[in-house]
Coordinates of C-alpha atoms and ligand atoms in Angstrom, one line a residue:
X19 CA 0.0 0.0 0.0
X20 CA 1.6 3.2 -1.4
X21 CA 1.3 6.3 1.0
X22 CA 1.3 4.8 4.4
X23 CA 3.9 6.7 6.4
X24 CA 6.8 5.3 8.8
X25 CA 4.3 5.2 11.8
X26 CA 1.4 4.0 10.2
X27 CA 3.4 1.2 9.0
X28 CA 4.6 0.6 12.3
X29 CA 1.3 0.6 14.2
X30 CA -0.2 -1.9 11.4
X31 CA 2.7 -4.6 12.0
X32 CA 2.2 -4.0 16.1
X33 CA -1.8 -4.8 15.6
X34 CA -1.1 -7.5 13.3
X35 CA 1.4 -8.9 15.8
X36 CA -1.1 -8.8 18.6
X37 CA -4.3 -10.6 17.0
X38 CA -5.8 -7.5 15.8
X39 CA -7.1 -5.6 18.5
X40 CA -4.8 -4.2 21.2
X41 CA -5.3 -1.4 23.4
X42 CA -2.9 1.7 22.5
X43 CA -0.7 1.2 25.7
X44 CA 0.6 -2.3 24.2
X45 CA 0.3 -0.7 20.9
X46 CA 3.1 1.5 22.0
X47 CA 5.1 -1.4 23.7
X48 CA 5.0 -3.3 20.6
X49 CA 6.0 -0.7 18.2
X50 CA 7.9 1.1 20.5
X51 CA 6.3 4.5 19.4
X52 CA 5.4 7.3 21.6
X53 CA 1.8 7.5 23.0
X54 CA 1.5 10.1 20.5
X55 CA 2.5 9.0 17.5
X56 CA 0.8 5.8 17.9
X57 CA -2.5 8.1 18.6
X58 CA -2.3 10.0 14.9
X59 CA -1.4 7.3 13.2
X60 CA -4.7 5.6 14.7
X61 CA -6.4 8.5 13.3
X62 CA -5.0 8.2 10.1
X63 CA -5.4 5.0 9.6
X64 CA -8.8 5.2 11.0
X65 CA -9.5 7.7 8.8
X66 CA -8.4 5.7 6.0
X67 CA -10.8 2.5 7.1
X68 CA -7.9 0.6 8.1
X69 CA -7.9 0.7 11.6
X70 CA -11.1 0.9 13.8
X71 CA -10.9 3.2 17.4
X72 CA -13.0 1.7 20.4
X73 CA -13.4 4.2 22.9
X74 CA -14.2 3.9 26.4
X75 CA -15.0 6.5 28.8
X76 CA -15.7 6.2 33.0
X77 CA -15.2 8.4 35.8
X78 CA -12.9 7.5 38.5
X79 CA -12.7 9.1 42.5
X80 CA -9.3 10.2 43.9
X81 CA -8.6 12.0 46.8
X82 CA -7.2 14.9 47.1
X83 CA -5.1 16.2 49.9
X84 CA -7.6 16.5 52.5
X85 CA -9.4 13.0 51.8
X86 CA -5.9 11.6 51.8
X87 CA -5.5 13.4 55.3
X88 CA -9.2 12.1 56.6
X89 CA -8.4 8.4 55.6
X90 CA -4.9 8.7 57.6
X91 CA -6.1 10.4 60.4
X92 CA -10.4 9.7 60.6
X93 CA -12.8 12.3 60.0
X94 CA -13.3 15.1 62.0
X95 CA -16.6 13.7 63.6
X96 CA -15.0 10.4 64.4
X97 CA -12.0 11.8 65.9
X98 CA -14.2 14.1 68.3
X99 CA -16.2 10.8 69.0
X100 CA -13.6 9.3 70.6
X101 CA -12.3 12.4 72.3
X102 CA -15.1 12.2 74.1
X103 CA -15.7 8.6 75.0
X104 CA -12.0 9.0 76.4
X105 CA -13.7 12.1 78.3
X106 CA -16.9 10.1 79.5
X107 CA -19.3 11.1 76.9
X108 CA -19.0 15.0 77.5
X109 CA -17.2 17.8 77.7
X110 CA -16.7 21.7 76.6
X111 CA -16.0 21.9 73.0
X112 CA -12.7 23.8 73.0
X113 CA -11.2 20.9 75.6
X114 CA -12.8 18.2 73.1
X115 CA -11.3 19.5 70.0
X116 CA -7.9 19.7 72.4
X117 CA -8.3 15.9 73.0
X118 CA -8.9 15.6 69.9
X119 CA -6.6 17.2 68.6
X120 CA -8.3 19.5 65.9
X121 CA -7.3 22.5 64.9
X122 CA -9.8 25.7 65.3
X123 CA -10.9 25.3 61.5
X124 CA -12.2 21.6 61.6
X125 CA -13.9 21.9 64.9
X126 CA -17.6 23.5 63.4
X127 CA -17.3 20.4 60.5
X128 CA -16.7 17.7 63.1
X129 CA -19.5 19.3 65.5
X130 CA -21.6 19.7 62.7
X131 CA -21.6 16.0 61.3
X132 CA -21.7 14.3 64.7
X133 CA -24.8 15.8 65.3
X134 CA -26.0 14.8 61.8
X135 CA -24.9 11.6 62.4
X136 CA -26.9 11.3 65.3
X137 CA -23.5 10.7 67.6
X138 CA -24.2 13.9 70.0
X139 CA -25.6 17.4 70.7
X140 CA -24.2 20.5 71.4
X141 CA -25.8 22.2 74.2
X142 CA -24.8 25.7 75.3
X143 CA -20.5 25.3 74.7
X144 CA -20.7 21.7 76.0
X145 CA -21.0 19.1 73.9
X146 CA -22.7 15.7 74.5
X147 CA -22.3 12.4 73.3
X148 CA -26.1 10.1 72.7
X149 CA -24.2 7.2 72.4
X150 CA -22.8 4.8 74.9
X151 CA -20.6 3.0 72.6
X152 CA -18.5 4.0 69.1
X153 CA -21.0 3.8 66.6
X154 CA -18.9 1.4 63.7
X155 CA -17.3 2.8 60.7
X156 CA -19.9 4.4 58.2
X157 CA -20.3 3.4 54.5
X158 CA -18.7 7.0 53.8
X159 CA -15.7 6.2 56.0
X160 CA -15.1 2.6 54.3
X161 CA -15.1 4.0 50.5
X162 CA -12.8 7.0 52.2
X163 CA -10.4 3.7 52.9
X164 CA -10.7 2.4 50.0
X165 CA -10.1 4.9 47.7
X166 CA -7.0 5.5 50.2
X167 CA -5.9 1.9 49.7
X168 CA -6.6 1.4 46.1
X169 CA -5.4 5.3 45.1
X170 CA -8.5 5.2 42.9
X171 CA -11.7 3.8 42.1
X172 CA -14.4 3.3 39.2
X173 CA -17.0 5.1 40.1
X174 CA -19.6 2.4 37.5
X175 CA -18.2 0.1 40.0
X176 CA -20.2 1.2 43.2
X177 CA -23.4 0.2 44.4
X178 CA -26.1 2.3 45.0
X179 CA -25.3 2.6 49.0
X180 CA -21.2 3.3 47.9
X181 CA -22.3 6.1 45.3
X182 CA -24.1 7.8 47.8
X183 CA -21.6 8.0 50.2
X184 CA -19.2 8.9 47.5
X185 CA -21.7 12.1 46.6
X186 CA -21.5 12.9 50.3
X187 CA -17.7 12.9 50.2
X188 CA -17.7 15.1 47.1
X189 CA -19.6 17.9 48.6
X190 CA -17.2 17.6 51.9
X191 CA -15.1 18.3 49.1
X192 CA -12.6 15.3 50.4
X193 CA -12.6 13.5 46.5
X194 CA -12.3 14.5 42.9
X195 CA -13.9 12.7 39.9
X196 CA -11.9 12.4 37.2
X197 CA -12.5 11.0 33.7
X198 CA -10.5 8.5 32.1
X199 CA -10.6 6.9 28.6
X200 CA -9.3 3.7 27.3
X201 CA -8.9 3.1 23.5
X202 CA -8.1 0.0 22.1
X203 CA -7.1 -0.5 17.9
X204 CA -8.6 -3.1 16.0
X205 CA -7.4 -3.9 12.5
X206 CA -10.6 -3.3 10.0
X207 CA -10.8 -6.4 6.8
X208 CA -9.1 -4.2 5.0
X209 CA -6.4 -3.5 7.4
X210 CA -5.8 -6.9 8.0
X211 CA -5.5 -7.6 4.3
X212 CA -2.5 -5.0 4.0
X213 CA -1.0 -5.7 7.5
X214 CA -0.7 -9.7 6.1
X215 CA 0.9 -8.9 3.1
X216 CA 3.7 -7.6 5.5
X217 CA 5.0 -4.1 4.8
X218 CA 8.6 -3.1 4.3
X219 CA 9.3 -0.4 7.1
X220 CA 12.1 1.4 5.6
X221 CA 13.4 4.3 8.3
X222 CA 12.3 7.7 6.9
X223 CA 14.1 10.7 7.4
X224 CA 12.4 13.1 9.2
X225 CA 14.5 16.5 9.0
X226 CA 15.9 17.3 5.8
X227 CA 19.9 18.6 6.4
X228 CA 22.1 20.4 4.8
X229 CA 24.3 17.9 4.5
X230 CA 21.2 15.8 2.9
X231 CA 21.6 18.1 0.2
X232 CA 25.2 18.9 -0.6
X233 CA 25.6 15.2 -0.7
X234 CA 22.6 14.4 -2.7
X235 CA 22.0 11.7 -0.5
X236 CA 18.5 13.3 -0.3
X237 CA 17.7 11.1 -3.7
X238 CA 18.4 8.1 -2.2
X239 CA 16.5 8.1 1.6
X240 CA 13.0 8.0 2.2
X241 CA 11.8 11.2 3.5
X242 CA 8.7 11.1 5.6
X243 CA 5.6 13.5 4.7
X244 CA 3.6 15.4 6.5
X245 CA 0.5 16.4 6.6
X246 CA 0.7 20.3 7.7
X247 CA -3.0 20.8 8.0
X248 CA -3.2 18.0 11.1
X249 CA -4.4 19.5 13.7
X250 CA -2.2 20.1 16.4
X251 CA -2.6 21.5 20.2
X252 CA -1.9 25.4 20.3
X253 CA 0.9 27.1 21.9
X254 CA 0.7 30.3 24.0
X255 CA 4.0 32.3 23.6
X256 CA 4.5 35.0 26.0
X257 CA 3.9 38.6 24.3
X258 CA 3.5 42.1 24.6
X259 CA -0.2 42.8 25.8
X260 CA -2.1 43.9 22.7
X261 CA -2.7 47.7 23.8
X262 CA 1.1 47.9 24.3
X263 CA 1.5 46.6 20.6
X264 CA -1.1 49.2 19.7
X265 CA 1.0 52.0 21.4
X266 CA 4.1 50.8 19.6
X267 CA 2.5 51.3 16.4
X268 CA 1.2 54.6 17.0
X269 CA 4.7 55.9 17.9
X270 CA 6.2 53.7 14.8
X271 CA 3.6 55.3 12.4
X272 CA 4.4 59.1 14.1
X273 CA 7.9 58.6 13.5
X274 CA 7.7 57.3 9.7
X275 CA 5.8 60.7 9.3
X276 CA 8.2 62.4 10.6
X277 CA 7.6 63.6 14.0
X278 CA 9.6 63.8 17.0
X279 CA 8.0 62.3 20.5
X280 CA 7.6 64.4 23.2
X281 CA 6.5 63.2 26.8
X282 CA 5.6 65.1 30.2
X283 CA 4.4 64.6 33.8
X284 CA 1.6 62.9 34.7
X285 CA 0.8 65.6 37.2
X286 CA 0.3 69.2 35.6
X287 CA -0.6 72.2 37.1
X288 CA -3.9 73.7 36.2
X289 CA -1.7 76.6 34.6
X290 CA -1.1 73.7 31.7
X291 CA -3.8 71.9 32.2
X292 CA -6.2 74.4 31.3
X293 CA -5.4 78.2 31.7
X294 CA -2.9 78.3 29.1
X295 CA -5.5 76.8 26.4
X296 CA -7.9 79.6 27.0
X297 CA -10.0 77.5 29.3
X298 CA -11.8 80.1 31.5
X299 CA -11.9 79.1 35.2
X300 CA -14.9 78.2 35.4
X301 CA -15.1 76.3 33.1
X302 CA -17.2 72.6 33.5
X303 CA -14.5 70.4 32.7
X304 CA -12.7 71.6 35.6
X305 CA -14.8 71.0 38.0
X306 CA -14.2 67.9 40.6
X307 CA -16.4 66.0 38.2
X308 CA -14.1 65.4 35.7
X309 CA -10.5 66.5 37.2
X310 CA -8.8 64.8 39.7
X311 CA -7.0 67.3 42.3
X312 CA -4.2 66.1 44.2
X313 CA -4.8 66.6 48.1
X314 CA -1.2 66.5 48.4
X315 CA 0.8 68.6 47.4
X316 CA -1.8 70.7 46.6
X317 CA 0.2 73.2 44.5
X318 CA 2.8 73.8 42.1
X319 CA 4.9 76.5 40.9
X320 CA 3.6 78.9 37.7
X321 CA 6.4 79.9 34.8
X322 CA 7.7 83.2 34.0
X323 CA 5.8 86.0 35.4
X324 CA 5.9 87.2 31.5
X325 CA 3.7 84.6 30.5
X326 CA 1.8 83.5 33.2
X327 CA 0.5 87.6 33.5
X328 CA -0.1 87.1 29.4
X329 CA -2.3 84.3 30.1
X330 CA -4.0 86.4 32.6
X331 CA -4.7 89.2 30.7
X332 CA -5.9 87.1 27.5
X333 CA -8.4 85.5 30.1
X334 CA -9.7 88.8 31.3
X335 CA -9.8 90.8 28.5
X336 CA -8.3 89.6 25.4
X337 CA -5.6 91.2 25.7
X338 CA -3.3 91.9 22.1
X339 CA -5.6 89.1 20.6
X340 CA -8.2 91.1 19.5
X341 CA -10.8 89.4 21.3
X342 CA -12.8 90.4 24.1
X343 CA -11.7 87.5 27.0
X344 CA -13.5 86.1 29.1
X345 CA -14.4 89.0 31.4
X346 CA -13.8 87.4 34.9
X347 CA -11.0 88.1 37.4
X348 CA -8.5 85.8 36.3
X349 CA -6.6 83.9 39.6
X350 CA -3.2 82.6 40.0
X351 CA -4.0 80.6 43.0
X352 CA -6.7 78.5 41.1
X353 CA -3.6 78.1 38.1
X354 CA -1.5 76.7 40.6
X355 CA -3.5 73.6 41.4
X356 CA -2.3 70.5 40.7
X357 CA -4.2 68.1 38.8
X358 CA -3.4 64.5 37.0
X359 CA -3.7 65.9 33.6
X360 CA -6.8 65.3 32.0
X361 CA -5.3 65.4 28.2
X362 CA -1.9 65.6 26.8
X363 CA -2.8 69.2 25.0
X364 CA -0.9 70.5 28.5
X365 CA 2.2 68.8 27.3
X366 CA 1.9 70.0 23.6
X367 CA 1.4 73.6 24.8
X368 CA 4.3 73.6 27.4
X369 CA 6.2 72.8 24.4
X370 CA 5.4 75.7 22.4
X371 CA 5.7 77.8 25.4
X372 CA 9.6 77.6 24.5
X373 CA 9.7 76.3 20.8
X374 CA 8.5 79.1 18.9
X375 CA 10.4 78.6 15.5
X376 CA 8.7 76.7 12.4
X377 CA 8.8 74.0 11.4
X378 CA 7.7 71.9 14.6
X379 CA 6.0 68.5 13.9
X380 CA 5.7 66.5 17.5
X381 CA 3.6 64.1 19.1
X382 CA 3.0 62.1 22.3
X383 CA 1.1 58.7 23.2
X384 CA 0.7 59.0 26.9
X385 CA -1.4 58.6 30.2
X386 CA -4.4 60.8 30.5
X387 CA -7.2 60.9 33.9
X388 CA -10.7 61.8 33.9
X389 CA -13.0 61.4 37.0
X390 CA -15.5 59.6 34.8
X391 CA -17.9 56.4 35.8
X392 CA -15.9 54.0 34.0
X393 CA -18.7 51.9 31.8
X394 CA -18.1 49.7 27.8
X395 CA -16.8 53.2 26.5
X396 CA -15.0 54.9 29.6
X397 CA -12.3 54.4 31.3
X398 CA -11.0 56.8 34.2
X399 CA -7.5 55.7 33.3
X400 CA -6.6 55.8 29.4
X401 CA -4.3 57.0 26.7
X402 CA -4.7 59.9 24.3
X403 CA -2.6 60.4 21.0
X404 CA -1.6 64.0 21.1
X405 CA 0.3 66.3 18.1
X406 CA 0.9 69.7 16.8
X407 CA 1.9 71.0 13.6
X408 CA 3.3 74.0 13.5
X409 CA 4.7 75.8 10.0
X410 CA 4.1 79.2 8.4
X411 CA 1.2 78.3 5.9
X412 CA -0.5 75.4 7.2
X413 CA -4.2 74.8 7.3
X414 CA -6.8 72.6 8.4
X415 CA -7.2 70.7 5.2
X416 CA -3.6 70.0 6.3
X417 CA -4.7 68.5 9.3
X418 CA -7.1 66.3 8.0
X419 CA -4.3 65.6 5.6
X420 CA -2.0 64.1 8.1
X421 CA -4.8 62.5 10.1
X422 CA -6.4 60.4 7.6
X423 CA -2.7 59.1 6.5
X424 CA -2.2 58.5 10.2
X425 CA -5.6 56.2 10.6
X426 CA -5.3 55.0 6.8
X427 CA -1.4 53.3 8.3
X428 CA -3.4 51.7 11.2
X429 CA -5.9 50.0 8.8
X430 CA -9.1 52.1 9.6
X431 CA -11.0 53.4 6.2
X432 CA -13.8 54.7 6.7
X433 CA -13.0 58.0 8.2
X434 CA -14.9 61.5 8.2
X435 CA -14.3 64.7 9.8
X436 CA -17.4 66.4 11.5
X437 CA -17.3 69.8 13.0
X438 CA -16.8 70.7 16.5
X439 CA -16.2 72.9 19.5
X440 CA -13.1 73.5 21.8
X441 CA -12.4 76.4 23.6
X442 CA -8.7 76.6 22.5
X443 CA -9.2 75.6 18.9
X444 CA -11.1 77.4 16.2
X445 CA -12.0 76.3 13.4
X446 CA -12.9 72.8 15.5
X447 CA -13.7 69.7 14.8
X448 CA -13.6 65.5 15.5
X449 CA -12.1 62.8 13.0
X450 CA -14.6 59.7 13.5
X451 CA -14.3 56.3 12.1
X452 CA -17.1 53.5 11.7
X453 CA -16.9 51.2 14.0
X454 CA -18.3 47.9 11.7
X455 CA -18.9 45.8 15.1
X456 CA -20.8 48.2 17.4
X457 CA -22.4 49.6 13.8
X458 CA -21.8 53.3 14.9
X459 CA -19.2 56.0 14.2
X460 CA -17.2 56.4 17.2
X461 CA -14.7 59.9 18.1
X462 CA -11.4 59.4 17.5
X463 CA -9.9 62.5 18.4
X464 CA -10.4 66.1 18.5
X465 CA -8.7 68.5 16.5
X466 CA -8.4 72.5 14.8
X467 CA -5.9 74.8 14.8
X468 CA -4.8 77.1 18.1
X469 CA -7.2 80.3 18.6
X470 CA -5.1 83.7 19.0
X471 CA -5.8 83.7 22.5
X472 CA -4.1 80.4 23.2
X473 CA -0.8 81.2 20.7
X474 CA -0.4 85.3 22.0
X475 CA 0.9 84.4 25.2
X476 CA 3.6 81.7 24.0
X477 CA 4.5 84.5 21.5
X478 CA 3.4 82.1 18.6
X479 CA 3.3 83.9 15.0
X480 CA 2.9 80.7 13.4
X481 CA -0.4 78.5 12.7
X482 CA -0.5 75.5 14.8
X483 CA -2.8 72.6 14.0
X484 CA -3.7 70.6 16.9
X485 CA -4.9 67.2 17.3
X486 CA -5.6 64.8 20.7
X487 CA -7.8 61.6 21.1
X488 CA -8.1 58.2 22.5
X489 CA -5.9 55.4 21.6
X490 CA -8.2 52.7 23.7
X491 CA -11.0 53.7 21.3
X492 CA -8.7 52.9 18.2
X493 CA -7.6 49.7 20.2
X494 CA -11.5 48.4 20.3
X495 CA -11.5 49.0 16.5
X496 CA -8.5 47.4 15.6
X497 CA -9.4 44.3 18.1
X498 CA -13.0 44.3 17.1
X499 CA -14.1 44.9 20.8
X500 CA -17.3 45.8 22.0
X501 CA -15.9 47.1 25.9
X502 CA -12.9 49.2 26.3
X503 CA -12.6 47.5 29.7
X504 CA -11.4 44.3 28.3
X505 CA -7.8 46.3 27.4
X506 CA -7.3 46.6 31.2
X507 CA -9.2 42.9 32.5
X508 CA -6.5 40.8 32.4
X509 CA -8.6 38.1 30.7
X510 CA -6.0 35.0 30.0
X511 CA -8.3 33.5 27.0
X512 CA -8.3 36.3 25.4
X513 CA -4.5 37.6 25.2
X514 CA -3.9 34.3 24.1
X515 CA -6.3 34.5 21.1
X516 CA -5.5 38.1 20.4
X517 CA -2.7 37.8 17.1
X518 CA 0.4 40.0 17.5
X519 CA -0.4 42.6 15.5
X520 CA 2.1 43.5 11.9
Ligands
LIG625 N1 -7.8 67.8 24.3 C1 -8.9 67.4 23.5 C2 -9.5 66.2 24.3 O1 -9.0 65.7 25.2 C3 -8.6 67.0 22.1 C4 -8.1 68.1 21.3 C5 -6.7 68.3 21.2 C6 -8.9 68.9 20.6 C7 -6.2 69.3 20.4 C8 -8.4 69.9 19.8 C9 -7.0 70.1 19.7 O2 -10.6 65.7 23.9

């Protein structure tokens, strides 16, 4: 028979030598094949009518520590039993359990069963025996011993009485069932026919070397095939978490466009945070709602007095800009706050605070915090994708230039860009992408160019376009997810099945 490989052969000749039907353990003996190999070439050949698979499935019971402990030592019930025979049928619990020897956890178990057992009562903190003499072993106790003796039994070999006990030990939790399966190969007519005829087992050659070829040897040997579709069982490599991947990319995609990273501190003062984007202080966003204040320190220290009394005036009254303000009393005290910064605009606009020549293309991917109820879209915890352009004639158009080739490299198509409202960009608006699995277009970032009021102060002549948005959000695109939370759960099954991503 033409196409039967090495270990097909091999089990064949091993069935043949043992009458036909053999179980896969002797199988192996005969052959001397691993357990394994002897297992797909059983499927093969069953596959191929040649070889016919009995399967047969029971349950056994093991012990496991405790039970193993129990059967050594006696229940906890039977153990308290005799501790108080020894005592004259009654005593206070605690000196019981002493005789007994139990340790505080056991004692509510062994009281527990003696009274179900109808050995004794507990009255008050005594305890009394209702039985003169020990009660003999129970049906429970004997299958404990015998499962201790034998390491294991069938369970389809107990009778009724046995199994109940052994239901009763299960739920003390003392035994485990486990299932077992036996196979046994029998040779099929046709199998028979081939394995009479005898078959030449010629060794195959499993790896193909380089010394195989330079010697052209490789003409000569048998090499073995394989078939690459076989299923196999899956292995779990370790790997970068997927959101990790996801930030690598960003930054890889950033950089092949030519910008240069920028990072900053997690904690920001308000100054950063808010006042130098032209976000009046009373503005919502600021509130405890959404910002987290530290408690401790509670402060931080303001730049330049140039700047910082620039910012001030812009807030009040427009100052140079041309525009009217905000028309409140601008405070330095509520600047200095501290706050875990609620987007990574603060870091963008630190930078310009002292980068004020054109051309300027940077970004950042980095840790942002939002008091927010953290639901399938929220998190209070995330990261936001941040840039700025800055050159002499740039205009939006460029912006949504730059950001569709940005979400084109990360594979998302279907992007639009609808308008919007920030207080320290104008014109405003959102790119948003469709997101094919939740069947709604979801915000990907936000994004104009820098009003007067925000670029005055940093002594900015320059447009600057301005982008920020969530990564998380582009991670449940690119991982078809349905709940952001998922990025942060921890959830084994699913980091294993999640592909490294290109
Ligand atoms: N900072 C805004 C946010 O966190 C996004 C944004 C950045 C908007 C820059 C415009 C310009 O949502």
């Amino acid at each position: 028979m033409t196409g039967l490989r090495l270990h097909e052969k091999k089990t064949l000749m091993a069935l043949r030598m043992l009458n036909g039907r053999a179980s896969v353990d002797d199988v192996v003996e005969r052959s001397g094949l691993a357990h394994a190999a002897v297992m797909r070439a059983a499927l093969t050949l069953s596959e191929r009518n040649l070889v016919k698979i009995h399967e047969q499935k029971w349950r056994v019971a093991i012990l496991n520590e405790e039970g193993e402990h129990y059967a050594q030592y006696g229940l906890p019930e039977r153990r308290l039993l005799r501790a108080l025979l020894r005592l004259g049928g009654e005593a206070v619990v605690d000196e019981a359990a002493q005789e007994a020897g139990l340790n505080a956890g056991m004692v509510p178990l062994a009281l527990g069963w003696l009274r179900r057992k109808n050995w004794g009562v507990i009255k008050g903190k005594k305890c009394m025996l209702t039985v003169g003499t020990e009660p003999s072993i129970g049906v429970d106790e004997k299958l404990l011993a015998t499962i201790f003796e034998k390491r294991s039994v069938k369970v389809e070999d107990l009778d009724e009485d046995l199994k109940r006990a052994l239901e009763t030990l299960r739920k003390r939790n003392l035994v485990e069932i486990e299932e077992k399966v036996y196979r046994e190969l029998e040779l099929t007519e046709e199998g028979w026919r081939i394995a009479k005829k005898g078959l030449e087992i010629t060794e195959e050659v499993t790896q193909l070397t380089p010394e195989l070829i330079v010697s052209g040897r490789w003409r000569n040997v048998k090499l073995t095939k394989f078939d690459v579709t076989a299923p196999v069982s899956a292995i779990y490599p370790g790997k970068m978490h997927p959101l990790q991947q996801i930030i690598q990319r960003a930054r890889e995609i950033f950089l092949e466009m030519g910008f240069t990273e920028i990072r900053g501190p997690l904690v920001e003062t308000a100054f950063w945070n808010f006042d130098a984007l032209f976000q009046p202080q009373d503005h919502p966003a600021r509130e405890m709602m959404d910002t987290f204040y530290l408690a401790y320190p509670q402060t931080g220290r303001l730049p330049s007095k140039r700047l910082v009394e620039a910012v001030a005036k812009t807030h009040e009254d427009g100052w140079v800009t041309g525009s009217k303000g905000w028309r409140y009393k601008w405070s330095g005290e509520e600047a200095k706050k501290l706050v875990l910064r609620t987007h990574t605009t603060a870091e963008t606009i630190k930078y310009l605070a002292t980068h004020r020549k054109p051309p300027i293309k940077v970004f950042s991917v980095d840790r942002v915090y939002r008091n927010e109820q953290v639901t399938y879209k929220h998190l209070a915890e995330f990261h936001q994708i941040e840039g700025i352009i800055m050159d002499k004639r740039v205009t939006l158009r460029d912006l949504m230039g730059t950001l569709k080739t940005f979400y084109t490299k990360f594979g998302i198509e279907k992007i639009e860009f609808w308008p919007s409202y920030f207080p320290y960009t104008e014109p405003s608006a959102q790119a948003v992408a469709y997101h094919p699995k939740l069947k709604r277009w979801i915000e990907l970032c936000g994004m104009g160019m820098f009003r007067p009021e925000v670029l005055a102060p940093m002594g900015i002549k320059y447009p600057v376009l301005a982008w920020g948005g969530g990564l998380e959000r582009l991670a449940m695109i690119e991982l078809g997810l349905d709940d952001i939370r998922m990025l942060y759960a921890n959830n084994v099954g699913w980091l294993r099945r999640t592909p490294l991503c290109q």
